C-alpha atoms as an extended CHARMM CRD file, in Angstrom:
* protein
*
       217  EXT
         1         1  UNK       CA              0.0000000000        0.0000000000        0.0000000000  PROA      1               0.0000000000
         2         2  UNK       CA              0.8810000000        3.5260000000       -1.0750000000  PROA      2               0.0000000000
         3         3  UNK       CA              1.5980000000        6.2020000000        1.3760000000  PROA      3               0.0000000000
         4         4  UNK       CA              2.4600000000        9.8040000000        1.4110000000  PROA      4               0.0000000000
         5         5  UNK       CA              4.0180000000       11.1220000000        4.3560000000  PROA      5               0.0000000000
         6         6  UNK       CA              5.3140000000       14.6530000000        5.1140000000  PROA      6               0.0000000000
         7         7  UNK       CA              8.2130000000       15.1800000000        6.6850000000  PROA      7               0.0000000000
         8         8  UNK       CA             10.3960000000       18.3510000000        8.1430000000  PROA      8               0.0000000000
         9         9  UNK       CA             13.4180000000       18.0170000000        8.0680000000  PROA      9               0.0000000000
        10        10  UNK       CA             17.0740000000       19.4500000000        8.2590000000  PROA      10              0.0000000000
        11        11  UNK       CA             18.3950000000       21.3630000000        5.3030000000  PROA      11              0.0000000000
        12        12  UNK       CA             21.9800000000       19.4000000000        5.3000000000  PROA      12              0.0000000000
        13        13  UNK       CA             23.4650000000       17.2960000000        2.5290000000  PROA      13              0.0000000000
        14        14  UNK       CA             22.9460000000       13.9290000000        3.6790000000  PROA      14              0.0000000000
        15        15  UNK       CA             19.4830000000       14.0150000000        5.4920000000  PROA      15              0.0000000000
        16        16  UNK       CA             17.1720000000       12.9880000000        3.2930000000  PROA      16              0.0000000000
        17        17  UNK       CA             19.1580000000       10.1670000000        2.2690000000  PROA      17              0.0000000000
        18        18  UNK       CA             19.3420000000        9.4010000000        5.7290000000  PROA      18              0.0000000000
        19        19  UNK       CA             15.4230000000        9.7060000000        6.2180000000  PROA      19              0.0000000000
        20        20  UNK       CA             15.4280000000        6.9570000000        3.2870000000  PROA      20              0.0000000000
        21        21  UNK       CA             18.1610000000        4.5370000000        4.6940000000  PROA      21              0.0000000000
        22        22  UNK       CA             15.6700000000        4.3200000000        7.8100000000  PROA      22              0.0000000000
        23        23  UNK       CA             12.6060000000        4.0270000000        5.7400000000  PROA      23              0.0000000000
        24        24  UNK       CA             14.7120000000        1.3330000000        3.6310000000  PROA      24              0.0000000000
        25        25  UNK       CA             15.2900000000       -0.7620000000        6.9450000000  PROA      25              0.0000000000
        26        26  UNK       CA             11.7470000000       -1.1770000000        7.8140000000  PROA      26              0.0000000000
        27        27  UNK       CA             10.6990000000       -2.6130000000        4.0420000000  PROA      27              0.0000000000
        28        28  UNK       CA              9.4720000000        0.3100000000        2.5970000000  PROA      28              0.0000000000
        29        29  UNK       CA             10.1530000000        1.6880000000       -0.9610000000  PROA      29              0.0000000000
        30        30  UNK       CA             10.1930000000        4.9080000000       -2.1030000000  PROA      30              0.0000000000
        31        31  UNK       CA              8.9440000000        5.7330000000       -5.0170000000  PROA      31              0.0000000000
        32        32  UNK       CA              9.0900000000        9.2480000000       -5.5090000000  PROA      32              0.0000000000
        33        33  UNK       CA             10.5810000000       12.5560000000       -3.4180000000  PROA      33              0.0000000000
        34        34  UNK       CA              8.4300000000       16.3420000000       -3.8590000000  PROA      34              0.0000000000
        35        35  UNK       CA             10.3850000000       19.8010000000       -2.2300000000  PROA      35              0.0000000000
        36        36  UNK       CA              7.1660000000       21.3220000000       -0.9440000000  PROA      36              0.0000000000
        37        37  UNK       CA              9.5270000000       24.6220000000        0.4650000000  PROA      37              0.0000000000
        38        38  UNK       CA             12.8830000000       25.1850000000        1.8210000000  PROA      38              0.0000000000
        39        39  UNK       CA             13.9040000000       28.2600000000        4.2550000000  PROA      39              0.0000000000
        40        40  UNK       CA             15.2830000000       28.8670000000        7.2810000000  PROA      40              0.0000000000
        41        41  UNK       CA             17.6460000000       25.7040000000        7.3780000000  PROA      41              0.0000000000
        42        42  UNK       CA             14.7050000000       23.8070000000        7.1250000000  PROA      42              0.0000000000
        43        43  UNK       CA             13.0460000000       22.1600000000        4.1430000000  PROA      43              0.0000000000
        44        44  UNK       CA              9.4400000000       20.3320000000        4.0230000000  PROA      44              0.0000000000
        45        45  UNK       CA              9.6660000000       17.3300000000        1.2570000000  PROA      45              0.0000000000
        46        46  UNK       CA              6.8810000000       15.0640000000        0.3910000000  PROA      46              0.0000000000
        47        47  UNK       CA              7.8330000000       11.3910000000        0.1460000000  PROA      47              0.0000000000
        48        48  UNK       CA              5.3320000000        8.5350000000       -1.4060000000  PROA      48              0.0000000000
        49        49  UNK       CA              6.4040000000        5.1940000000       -0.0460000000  PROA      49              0.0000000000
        50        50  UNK       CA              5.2500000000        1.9030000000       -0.7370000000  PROA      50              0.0000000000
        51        51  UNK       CA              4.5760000000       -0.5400000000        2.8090000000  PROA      51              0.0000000000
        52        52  UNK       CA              5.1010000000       -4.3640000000        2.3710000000  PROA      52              0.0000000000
        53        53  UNK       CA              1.3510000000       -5.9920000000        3.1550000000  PROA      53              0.0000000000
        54        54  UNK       CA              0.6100000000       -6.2960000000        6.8280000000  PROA      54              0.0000000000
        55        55  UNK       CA              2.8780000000       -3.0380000000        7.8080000000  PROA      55              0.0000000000
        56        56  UNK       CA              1.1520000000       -0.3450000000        9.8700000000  PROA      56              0.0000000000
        57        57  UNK       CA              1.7380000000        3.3260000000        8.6310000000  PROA      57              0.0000000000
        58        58  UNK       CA              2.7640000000        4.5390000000       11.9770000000  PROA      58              0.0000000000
        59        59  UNK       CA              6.4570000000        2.5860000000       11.4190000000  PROA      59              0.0000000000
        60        60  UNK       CA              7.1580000000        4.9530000000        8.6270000000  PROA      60              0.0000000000
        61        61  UNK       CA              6.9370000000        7.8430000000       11.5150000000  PROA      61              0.0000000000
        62        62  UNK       CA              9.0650000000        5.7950000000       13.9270000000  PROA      62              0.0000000000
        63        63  UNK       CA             11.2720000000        5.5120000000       11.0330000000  PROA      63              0.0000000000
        64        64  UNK       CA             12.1600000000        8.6570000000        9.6560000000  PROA      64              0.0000000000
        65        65  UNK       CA             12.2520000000       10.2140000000       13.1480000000  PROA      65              0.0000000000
        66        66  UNK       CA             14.4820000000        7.8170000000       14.3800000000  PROA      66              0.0000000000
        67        67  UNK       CA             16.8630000000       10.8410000000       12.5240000000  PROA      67              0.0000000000
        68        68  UNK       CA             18.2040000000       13.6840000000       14.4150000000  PROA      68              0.0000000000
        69        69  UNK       CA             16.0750000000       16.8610000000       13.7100000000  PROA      69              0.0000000000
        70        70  UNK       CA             13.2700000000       15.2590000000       11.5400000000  PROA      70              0.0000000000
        71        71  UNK       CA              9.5180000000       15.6990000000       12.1850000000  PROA      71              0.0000000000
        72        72  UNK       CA              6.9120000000       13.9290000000       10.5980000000  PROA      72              0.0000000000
        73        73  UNK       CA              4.0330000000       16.2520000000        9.6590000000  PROA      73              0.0000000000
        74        74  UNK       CA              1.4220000000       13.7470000000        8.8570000000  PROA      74              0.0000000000
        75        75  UNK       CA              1.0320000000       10.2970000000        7.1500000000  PROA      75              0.0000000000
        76        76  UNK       CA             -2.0770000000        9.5350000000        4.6510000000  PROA      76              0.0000000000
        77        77  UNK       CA             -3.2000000000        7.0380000000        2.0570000000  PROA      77              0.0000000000
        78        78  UNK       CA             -1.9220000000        7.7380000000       -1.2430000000  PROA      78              0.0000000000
        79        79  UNK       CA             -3.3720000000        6.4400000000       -4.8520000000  PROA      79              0.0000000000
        80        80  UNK       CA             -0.8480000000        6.4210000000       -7.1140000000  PROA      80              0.0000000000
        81        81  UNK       CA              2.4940000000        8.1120000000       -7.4260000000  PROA      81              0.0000000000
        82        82  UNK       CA              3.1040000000       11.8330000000       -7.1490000000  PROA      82              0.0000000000
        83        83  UNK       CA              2.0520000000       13.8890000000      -10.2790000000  PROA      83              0.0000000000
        84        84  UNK       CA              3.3440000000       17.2430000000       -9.1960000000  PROA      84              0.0000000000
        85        85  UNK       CA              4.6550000000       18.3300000000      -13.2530000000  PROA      85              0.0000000000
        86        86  UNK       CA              1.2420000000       18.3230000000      -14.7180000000  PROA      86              0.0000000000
        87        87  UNK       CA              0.8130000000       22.1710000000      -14.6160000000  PROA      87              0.0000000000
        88        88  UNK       CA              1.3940000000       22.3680000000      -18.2580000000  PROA      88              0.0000000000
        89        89  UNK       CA             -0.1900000000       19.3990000000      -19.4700000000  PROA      89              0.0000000000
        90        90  UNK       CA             -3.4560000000       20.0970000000      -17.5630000000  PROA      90              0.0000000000
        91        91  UNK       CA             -3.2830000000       24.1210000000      -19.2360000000  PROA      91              0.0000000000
        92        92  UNK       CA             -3.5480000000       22.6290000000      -22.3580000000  PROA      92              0.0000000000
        93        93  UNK       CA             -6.1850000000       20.3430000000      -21.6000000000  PROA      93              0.0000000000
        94        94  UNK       CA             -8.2990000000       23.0980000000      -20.4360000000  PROA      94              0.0000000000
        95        95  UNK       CA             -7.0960000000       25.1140000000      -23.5160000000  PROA      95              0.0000000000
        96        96  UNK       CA             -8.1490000000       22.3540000000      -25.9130000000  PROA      96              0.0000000000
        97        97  UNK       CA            -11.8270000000       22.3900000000      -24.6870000000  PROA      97              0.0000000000
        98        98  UNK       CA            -12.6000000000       25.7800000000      -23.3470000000  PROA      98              0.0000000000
        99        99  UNK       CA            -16.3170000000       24.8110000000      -22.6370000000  PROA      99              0.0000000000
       100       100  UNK       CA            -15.2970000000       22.0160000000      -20.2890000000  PROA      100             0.0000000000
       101       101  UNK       CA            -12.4960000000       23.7170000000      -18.9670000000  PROA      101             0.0000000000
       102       102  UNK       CA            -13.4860000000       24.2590000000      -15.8090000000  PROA      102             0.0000000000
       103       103  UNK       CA            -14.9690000000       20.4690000000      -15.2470000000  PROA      103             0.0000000000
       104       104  UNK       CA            -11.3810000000       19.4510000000      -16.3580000000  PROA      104             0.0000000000
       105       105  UNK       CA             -9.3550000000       21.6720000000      -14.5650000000  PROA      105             0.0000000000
       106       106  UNK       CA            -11.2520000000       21.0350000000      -11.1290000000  PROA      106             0.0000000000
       107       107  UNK       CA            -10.6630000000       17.1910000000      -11.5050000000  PROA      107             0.0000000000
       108       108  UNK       CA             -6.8320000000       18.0440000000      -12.4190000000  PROA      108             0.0000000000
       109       109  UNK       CA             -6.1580000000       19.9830000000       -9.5320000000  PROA      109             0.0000000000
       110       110  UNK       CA             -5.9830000000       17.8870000000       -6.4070000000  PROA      110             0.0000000000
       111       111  UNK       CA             -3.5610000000       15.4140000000       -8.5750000000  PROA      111             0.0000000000
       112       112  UNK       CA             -0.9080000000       18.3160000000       -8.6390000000  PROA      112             0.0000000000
       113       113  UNK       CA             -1.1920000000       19.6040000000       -5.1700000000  PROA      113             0.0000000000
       114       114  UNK       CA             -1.7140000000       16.1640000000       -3.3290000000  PROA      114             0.0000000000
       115       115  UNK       CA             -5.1990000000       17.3270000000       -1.9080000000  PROA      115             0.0000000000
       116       116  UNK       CA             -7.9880000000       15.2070000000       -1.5570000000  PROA      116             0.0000000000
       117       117  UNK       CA            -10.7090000000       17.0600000000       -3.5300000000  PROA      117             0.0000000000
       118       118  UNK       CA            -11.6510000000       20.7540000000       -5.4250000000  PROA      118             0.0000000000
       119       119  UNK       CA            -14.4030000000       22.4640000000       -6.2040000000  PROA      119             0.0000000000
       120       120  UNK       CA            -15.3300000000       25.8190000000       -7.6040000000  PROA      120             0.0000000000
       121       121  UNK       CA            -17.9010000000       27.8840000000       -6.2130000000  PROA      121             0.0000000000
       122       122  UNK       CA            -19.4360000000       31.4600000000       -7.7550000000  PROA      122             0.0000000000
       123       123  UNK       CA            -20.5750000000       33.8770000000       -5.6420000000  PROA      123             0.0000000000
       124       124  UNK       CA            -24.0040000000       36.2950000000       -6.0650000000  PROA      124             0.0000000000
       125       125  UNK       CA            -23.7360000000       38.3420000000       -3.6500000000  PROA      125             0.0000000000
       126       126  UNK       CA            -26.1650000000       36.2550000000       -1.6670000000  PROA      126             0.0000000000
       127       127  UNK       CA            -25.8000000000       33.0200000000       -2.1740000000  PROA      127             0.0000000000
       128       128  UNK       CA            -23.1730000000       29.8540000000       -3.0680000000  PROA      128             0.0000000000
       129       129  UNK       CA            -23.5370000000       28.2440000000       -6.2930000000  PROA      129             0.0000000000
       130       130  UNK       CA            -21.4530000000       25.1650000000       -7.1240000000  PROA      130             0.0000000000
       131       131  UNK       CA            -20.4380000000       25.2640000000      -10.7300000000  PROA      131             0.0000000000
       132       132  UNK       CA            -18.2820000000       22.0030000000      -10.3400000000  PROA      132             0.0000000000
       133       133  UNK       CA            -16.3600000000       19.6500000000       -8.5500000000  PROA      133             0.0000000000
       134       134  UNK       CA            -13.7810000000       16.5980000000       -8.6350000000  PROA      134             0.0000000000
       135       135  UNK       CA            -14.8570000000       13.2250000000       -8.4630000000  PROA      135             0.0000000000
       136       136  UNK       CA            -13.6450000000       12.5690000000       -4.7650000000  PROA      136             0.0000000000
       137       137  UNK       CA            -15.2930000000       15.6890000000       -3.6290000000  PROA      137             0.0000000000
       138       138  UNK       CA            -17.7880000000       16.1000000000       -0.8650000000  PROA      138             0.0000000000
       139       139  UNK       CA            -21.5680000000       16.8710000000       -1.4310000000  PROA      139             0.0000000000
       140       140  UNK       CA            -21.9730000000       18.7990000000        1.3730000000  PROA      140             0.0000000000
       141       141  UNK       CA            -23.7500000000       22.5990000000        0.3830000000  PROA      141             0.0000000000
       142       142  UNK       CA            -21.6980000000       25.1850000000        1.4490000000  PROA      142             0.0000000000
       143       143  UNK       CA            -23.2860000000       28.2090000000        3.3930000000  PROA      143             0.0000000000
       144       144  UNK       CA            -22.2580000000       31.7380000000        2.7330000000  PROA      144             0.0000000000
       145       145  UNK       CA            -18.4100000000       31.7350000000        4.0000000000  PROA      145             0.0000000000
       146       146  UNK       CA            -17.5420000000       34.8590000000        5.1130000000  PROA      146             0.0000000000
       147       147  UNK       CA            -14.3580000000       35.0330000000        2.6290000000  PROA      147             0.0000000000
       148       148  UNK       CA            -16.0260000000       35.3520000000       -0.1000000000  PROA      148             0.0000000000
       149       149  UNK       CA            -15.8160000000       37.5680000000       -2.4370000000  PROA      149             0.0000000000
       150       150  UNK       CA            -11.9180000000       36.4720000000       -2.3170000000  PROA      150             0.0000000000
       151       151  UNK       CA             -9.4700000000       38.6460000000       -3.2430000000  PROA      151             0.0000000000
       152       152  UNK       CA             -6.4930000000       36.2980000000       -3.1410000000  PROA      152             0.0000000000
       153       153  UNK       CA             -5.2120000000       32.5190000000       -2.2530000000  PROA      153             0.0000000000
       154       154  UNK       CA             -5.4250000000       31.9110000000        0.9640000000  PROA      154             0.0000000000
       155       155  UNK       CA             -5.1140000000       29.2060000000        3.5730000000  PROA      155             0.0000000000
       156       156  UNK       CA             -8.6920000000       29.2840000000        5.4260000000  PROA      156             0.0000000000
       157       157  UNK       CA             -9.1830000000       27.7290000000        8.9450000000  PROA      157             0.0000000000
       158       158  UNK       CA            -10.8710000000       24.2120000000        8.8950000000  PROA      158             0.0000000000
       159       159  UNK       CA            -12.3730000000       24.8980000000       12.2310000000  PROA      159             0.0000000000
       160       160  UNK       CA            -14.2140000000       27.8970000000       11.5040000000  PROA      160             0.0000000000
       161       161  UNK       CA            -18.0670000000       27.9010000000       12.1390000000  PROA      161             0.0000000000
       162       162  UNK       CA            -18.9760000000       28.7460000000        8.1180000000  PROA      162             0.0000000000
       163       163  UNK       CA            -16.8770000000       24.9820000000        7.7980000000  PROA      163             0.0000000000
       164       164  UNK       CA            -19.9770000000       22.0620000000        7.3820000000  PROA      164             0.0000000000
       165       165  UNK       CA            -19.2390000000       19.8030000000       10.6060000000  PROA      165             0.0000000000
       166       166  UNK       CA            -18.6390000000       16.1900000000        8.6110000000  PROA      166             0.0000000000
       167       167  UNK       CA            -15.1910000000       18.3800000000        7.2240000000  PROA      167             0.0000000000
       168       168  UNK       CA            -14.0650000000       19.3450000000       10.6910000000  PROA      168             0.0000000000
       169       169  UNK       CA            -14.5650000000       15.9100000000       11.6680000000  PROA      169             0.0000000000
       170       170  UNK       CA            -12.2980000000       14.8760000000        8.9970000000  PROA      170             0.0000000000
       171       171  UNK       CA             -9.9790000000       17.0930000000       10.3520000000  PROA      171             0.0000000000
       172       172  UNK       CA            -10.3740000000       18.7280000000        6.7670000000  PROA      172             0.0000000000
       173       173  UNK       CA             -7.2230000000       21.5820000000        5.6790000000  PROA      173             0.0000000000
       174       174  UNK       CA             -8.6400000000       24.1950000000        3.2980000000  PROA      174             0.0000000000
       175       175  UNK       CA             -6.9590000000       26.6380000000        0.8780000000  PROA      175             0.0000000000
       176       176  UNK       CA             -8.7100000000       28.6460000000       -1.6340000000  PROA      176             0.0000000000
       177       177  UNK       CA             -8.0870000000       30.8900000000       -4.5970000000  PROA      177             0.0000000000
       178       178  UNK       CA            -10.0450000000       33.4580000000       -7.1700000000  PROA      178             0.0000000000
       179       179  UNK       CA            -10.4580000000       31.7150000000      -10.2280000000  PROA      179             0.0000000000
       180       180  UNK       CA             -9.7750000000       34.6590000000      -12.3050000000  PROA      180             0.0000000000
       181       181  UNK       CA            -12.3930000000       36.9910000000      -10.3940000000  PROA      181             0.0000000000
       182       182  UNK       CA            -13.3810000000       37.5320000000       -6.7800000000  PROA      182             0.0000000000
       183       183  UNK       CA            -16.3970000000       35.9170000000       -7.0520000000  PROA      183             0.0000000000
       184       184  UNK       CA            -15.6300000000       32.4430000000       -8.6510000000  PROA      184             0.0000000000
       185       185  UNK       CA            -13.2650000000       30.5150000000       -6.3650000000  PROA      185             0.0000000000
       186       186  UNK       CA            -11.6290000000       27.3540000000       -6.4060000000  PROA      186             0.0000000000
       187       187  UNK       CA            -11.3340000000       26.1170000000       -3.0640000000  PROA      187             0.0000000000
       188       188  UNK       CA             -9.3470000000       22.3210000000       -2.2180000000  PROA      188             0.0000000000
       189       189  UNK       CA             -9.6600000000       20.4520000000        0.7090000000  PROA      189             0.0000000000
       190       190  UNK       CA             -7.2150000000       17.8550000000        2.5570000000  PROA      190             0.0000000000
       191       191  UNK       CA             -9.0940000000       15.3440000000        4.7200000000  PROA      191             0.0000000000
       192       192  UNK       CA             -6.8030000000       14.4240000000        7.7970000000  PROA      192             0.0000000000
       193       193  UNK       CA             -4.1380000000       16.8980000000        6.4740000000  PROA      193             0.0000000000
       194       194  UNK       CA             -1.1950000000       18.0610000000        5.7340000000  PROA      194             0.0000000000
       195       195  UNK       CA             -1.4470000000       21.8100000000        6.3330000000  PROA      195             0.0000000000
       196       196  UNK       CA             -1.4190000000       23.7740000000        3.2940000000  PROA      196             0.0000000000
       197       197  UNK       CA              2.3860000000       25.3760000000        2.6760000000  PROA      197             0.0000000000
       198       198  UNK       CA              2.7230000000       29.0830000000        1.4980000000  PROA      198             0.0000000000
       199       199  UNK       CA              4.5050000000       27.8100000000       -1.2820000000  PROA      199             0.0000000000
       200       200  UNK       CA              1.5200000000       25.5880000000       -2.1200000000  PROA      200             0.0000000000
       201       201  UNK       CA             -0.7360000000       28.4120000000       -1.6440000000  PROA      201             0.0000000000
       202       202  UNK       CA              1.2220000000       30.1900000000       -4.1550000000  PROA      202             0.0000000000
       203       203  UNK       CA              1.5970000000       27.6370000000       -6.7350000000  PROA      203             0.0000000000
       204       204  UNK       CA             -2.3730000000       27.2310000000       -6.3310000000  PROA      204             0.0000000000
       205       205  UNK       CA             -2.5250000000       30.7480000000       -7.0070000000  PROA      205             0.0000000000
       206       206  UNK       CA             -0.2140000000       30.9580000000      -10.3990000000  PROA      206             0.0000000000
       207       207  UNK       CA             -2.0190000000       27.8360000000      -11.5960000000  PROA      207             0.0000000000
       208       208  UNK       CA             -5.8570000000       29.1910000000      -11.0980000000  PROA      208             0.0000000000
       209       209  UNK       CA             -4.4550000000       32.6860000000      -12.7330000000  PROA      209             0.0000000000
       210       210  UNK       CA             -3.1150000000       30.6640000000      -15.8970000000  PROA      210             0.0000000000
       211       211  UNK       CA             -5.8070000000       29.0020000000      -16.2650000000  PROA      211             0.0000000000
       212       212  UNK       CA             -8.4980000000       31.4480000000      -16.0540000000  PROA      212             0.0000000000
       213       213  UNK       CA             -7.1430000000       33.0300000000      -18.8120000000  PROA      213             0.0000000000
       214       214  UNK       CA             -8.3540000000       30.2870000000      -21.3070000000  PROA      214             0.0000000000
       215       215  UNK       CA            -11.6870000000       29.8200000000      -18.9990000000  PROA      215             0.0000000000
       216       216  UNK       CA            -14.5470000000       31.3020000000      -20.6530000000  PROA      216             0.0000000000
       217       217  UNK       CA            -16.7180000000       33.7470000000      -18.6360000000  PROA      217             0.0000000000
């Protein structure tokens, strides 16, 4: 079974390989490394790792903070491998069919930024409208959040009272960004975590304002 786990960790030649010795010596494999952000001395990488049958997850934290100065951020369930290049391929998908853009790009989404679902809400200055969403995403209607309009990414608190209770329970992380307008927001959720990164914030932001250039109004 698949997992990705999030790890901080020293910025030092050496560590990482260190983090996969230990992971190496407990049976897992790892099948591919992501640099969510560096700074500071520290950097925050995303590893997917493959357990032998039978394994628990929790070994893998054991494992890779059995190494001095390395904290694992959380460990999830992960289908497939890591598909964090896509940008450009999913531009031109959207490009390619303009009137199903926004179907297309909503589904493409959460496979670049490892979250768990997206969906894109519009805004009437009264009431929520949901103009699409990705395959794994919740049904749940949204109220009137208090954010929107939105006038840029952000990371928005899961525990807030606008936040439907079956996501808090899921211990849901939520970032959101205008989809080329205030009013039409793409907003991704993380059940169970990881916390949304500024530098995933940001690269959520460049990719919405790419795309909603090609994104008919």
């Amino acid at each position: 079974m698949s997992f990705l786990i999030r790890v901080q960790l020293p910025d030092h030649p050496g560590t990482l390989g260190a983090v996969a010795s230990a992971l190496g010596e407990i049976g897992a494999d790892i099948l591919s490394v992501d640099v969510v952000e560096r700074g500071a001395g520290v950097a925050v990488d995303d590893l997917v790792v493959e357990l032998p049958s039978g394994r628990l997850p929790d070994v893998l934290i054991t494992a890779a903070e059995s190494i001095e100065g390395v904290e694992v951020d959380a460990v999830r369930p992960y289908a497939g491998v890591l598909d964090t290049h896509r940008e450009l391929e999913l531009v031109e998908e959207v490009a390619e069919e303009p009137a199903h853009g926004l179907a297309v790009f909503t589904e493409g989404v959460p496979k670049i930024i490892r979250a768990g679902w997206a969906v894109v809400v519009s805004w009437d200055g009264a009431l929520v409208h949901r103009l699409t969403a990705s395959s794994a995403a919740p049904e749940t209607r949204l109220p009137s959040p208090p954010w929107l309009p939105l006038a840029r990414a952000t990371v928005l608190d899961g525990d807030d009272e606008w936040v439907p209770e079956t996501w808090r329970e899921l211990g849901t992380e939520l970032a959101a960004t205008p989809l080329g307008k205030p009013d039409r927001v793409l907003l991704v959720g993380r059940p169970g975590g990881p916390m949304f990164r500024a530098a995933e914030v940001a690269r959520l932001a460049h990719l919405a304002g790419i795309v909603a250039v090609v994104l008919p109004d």
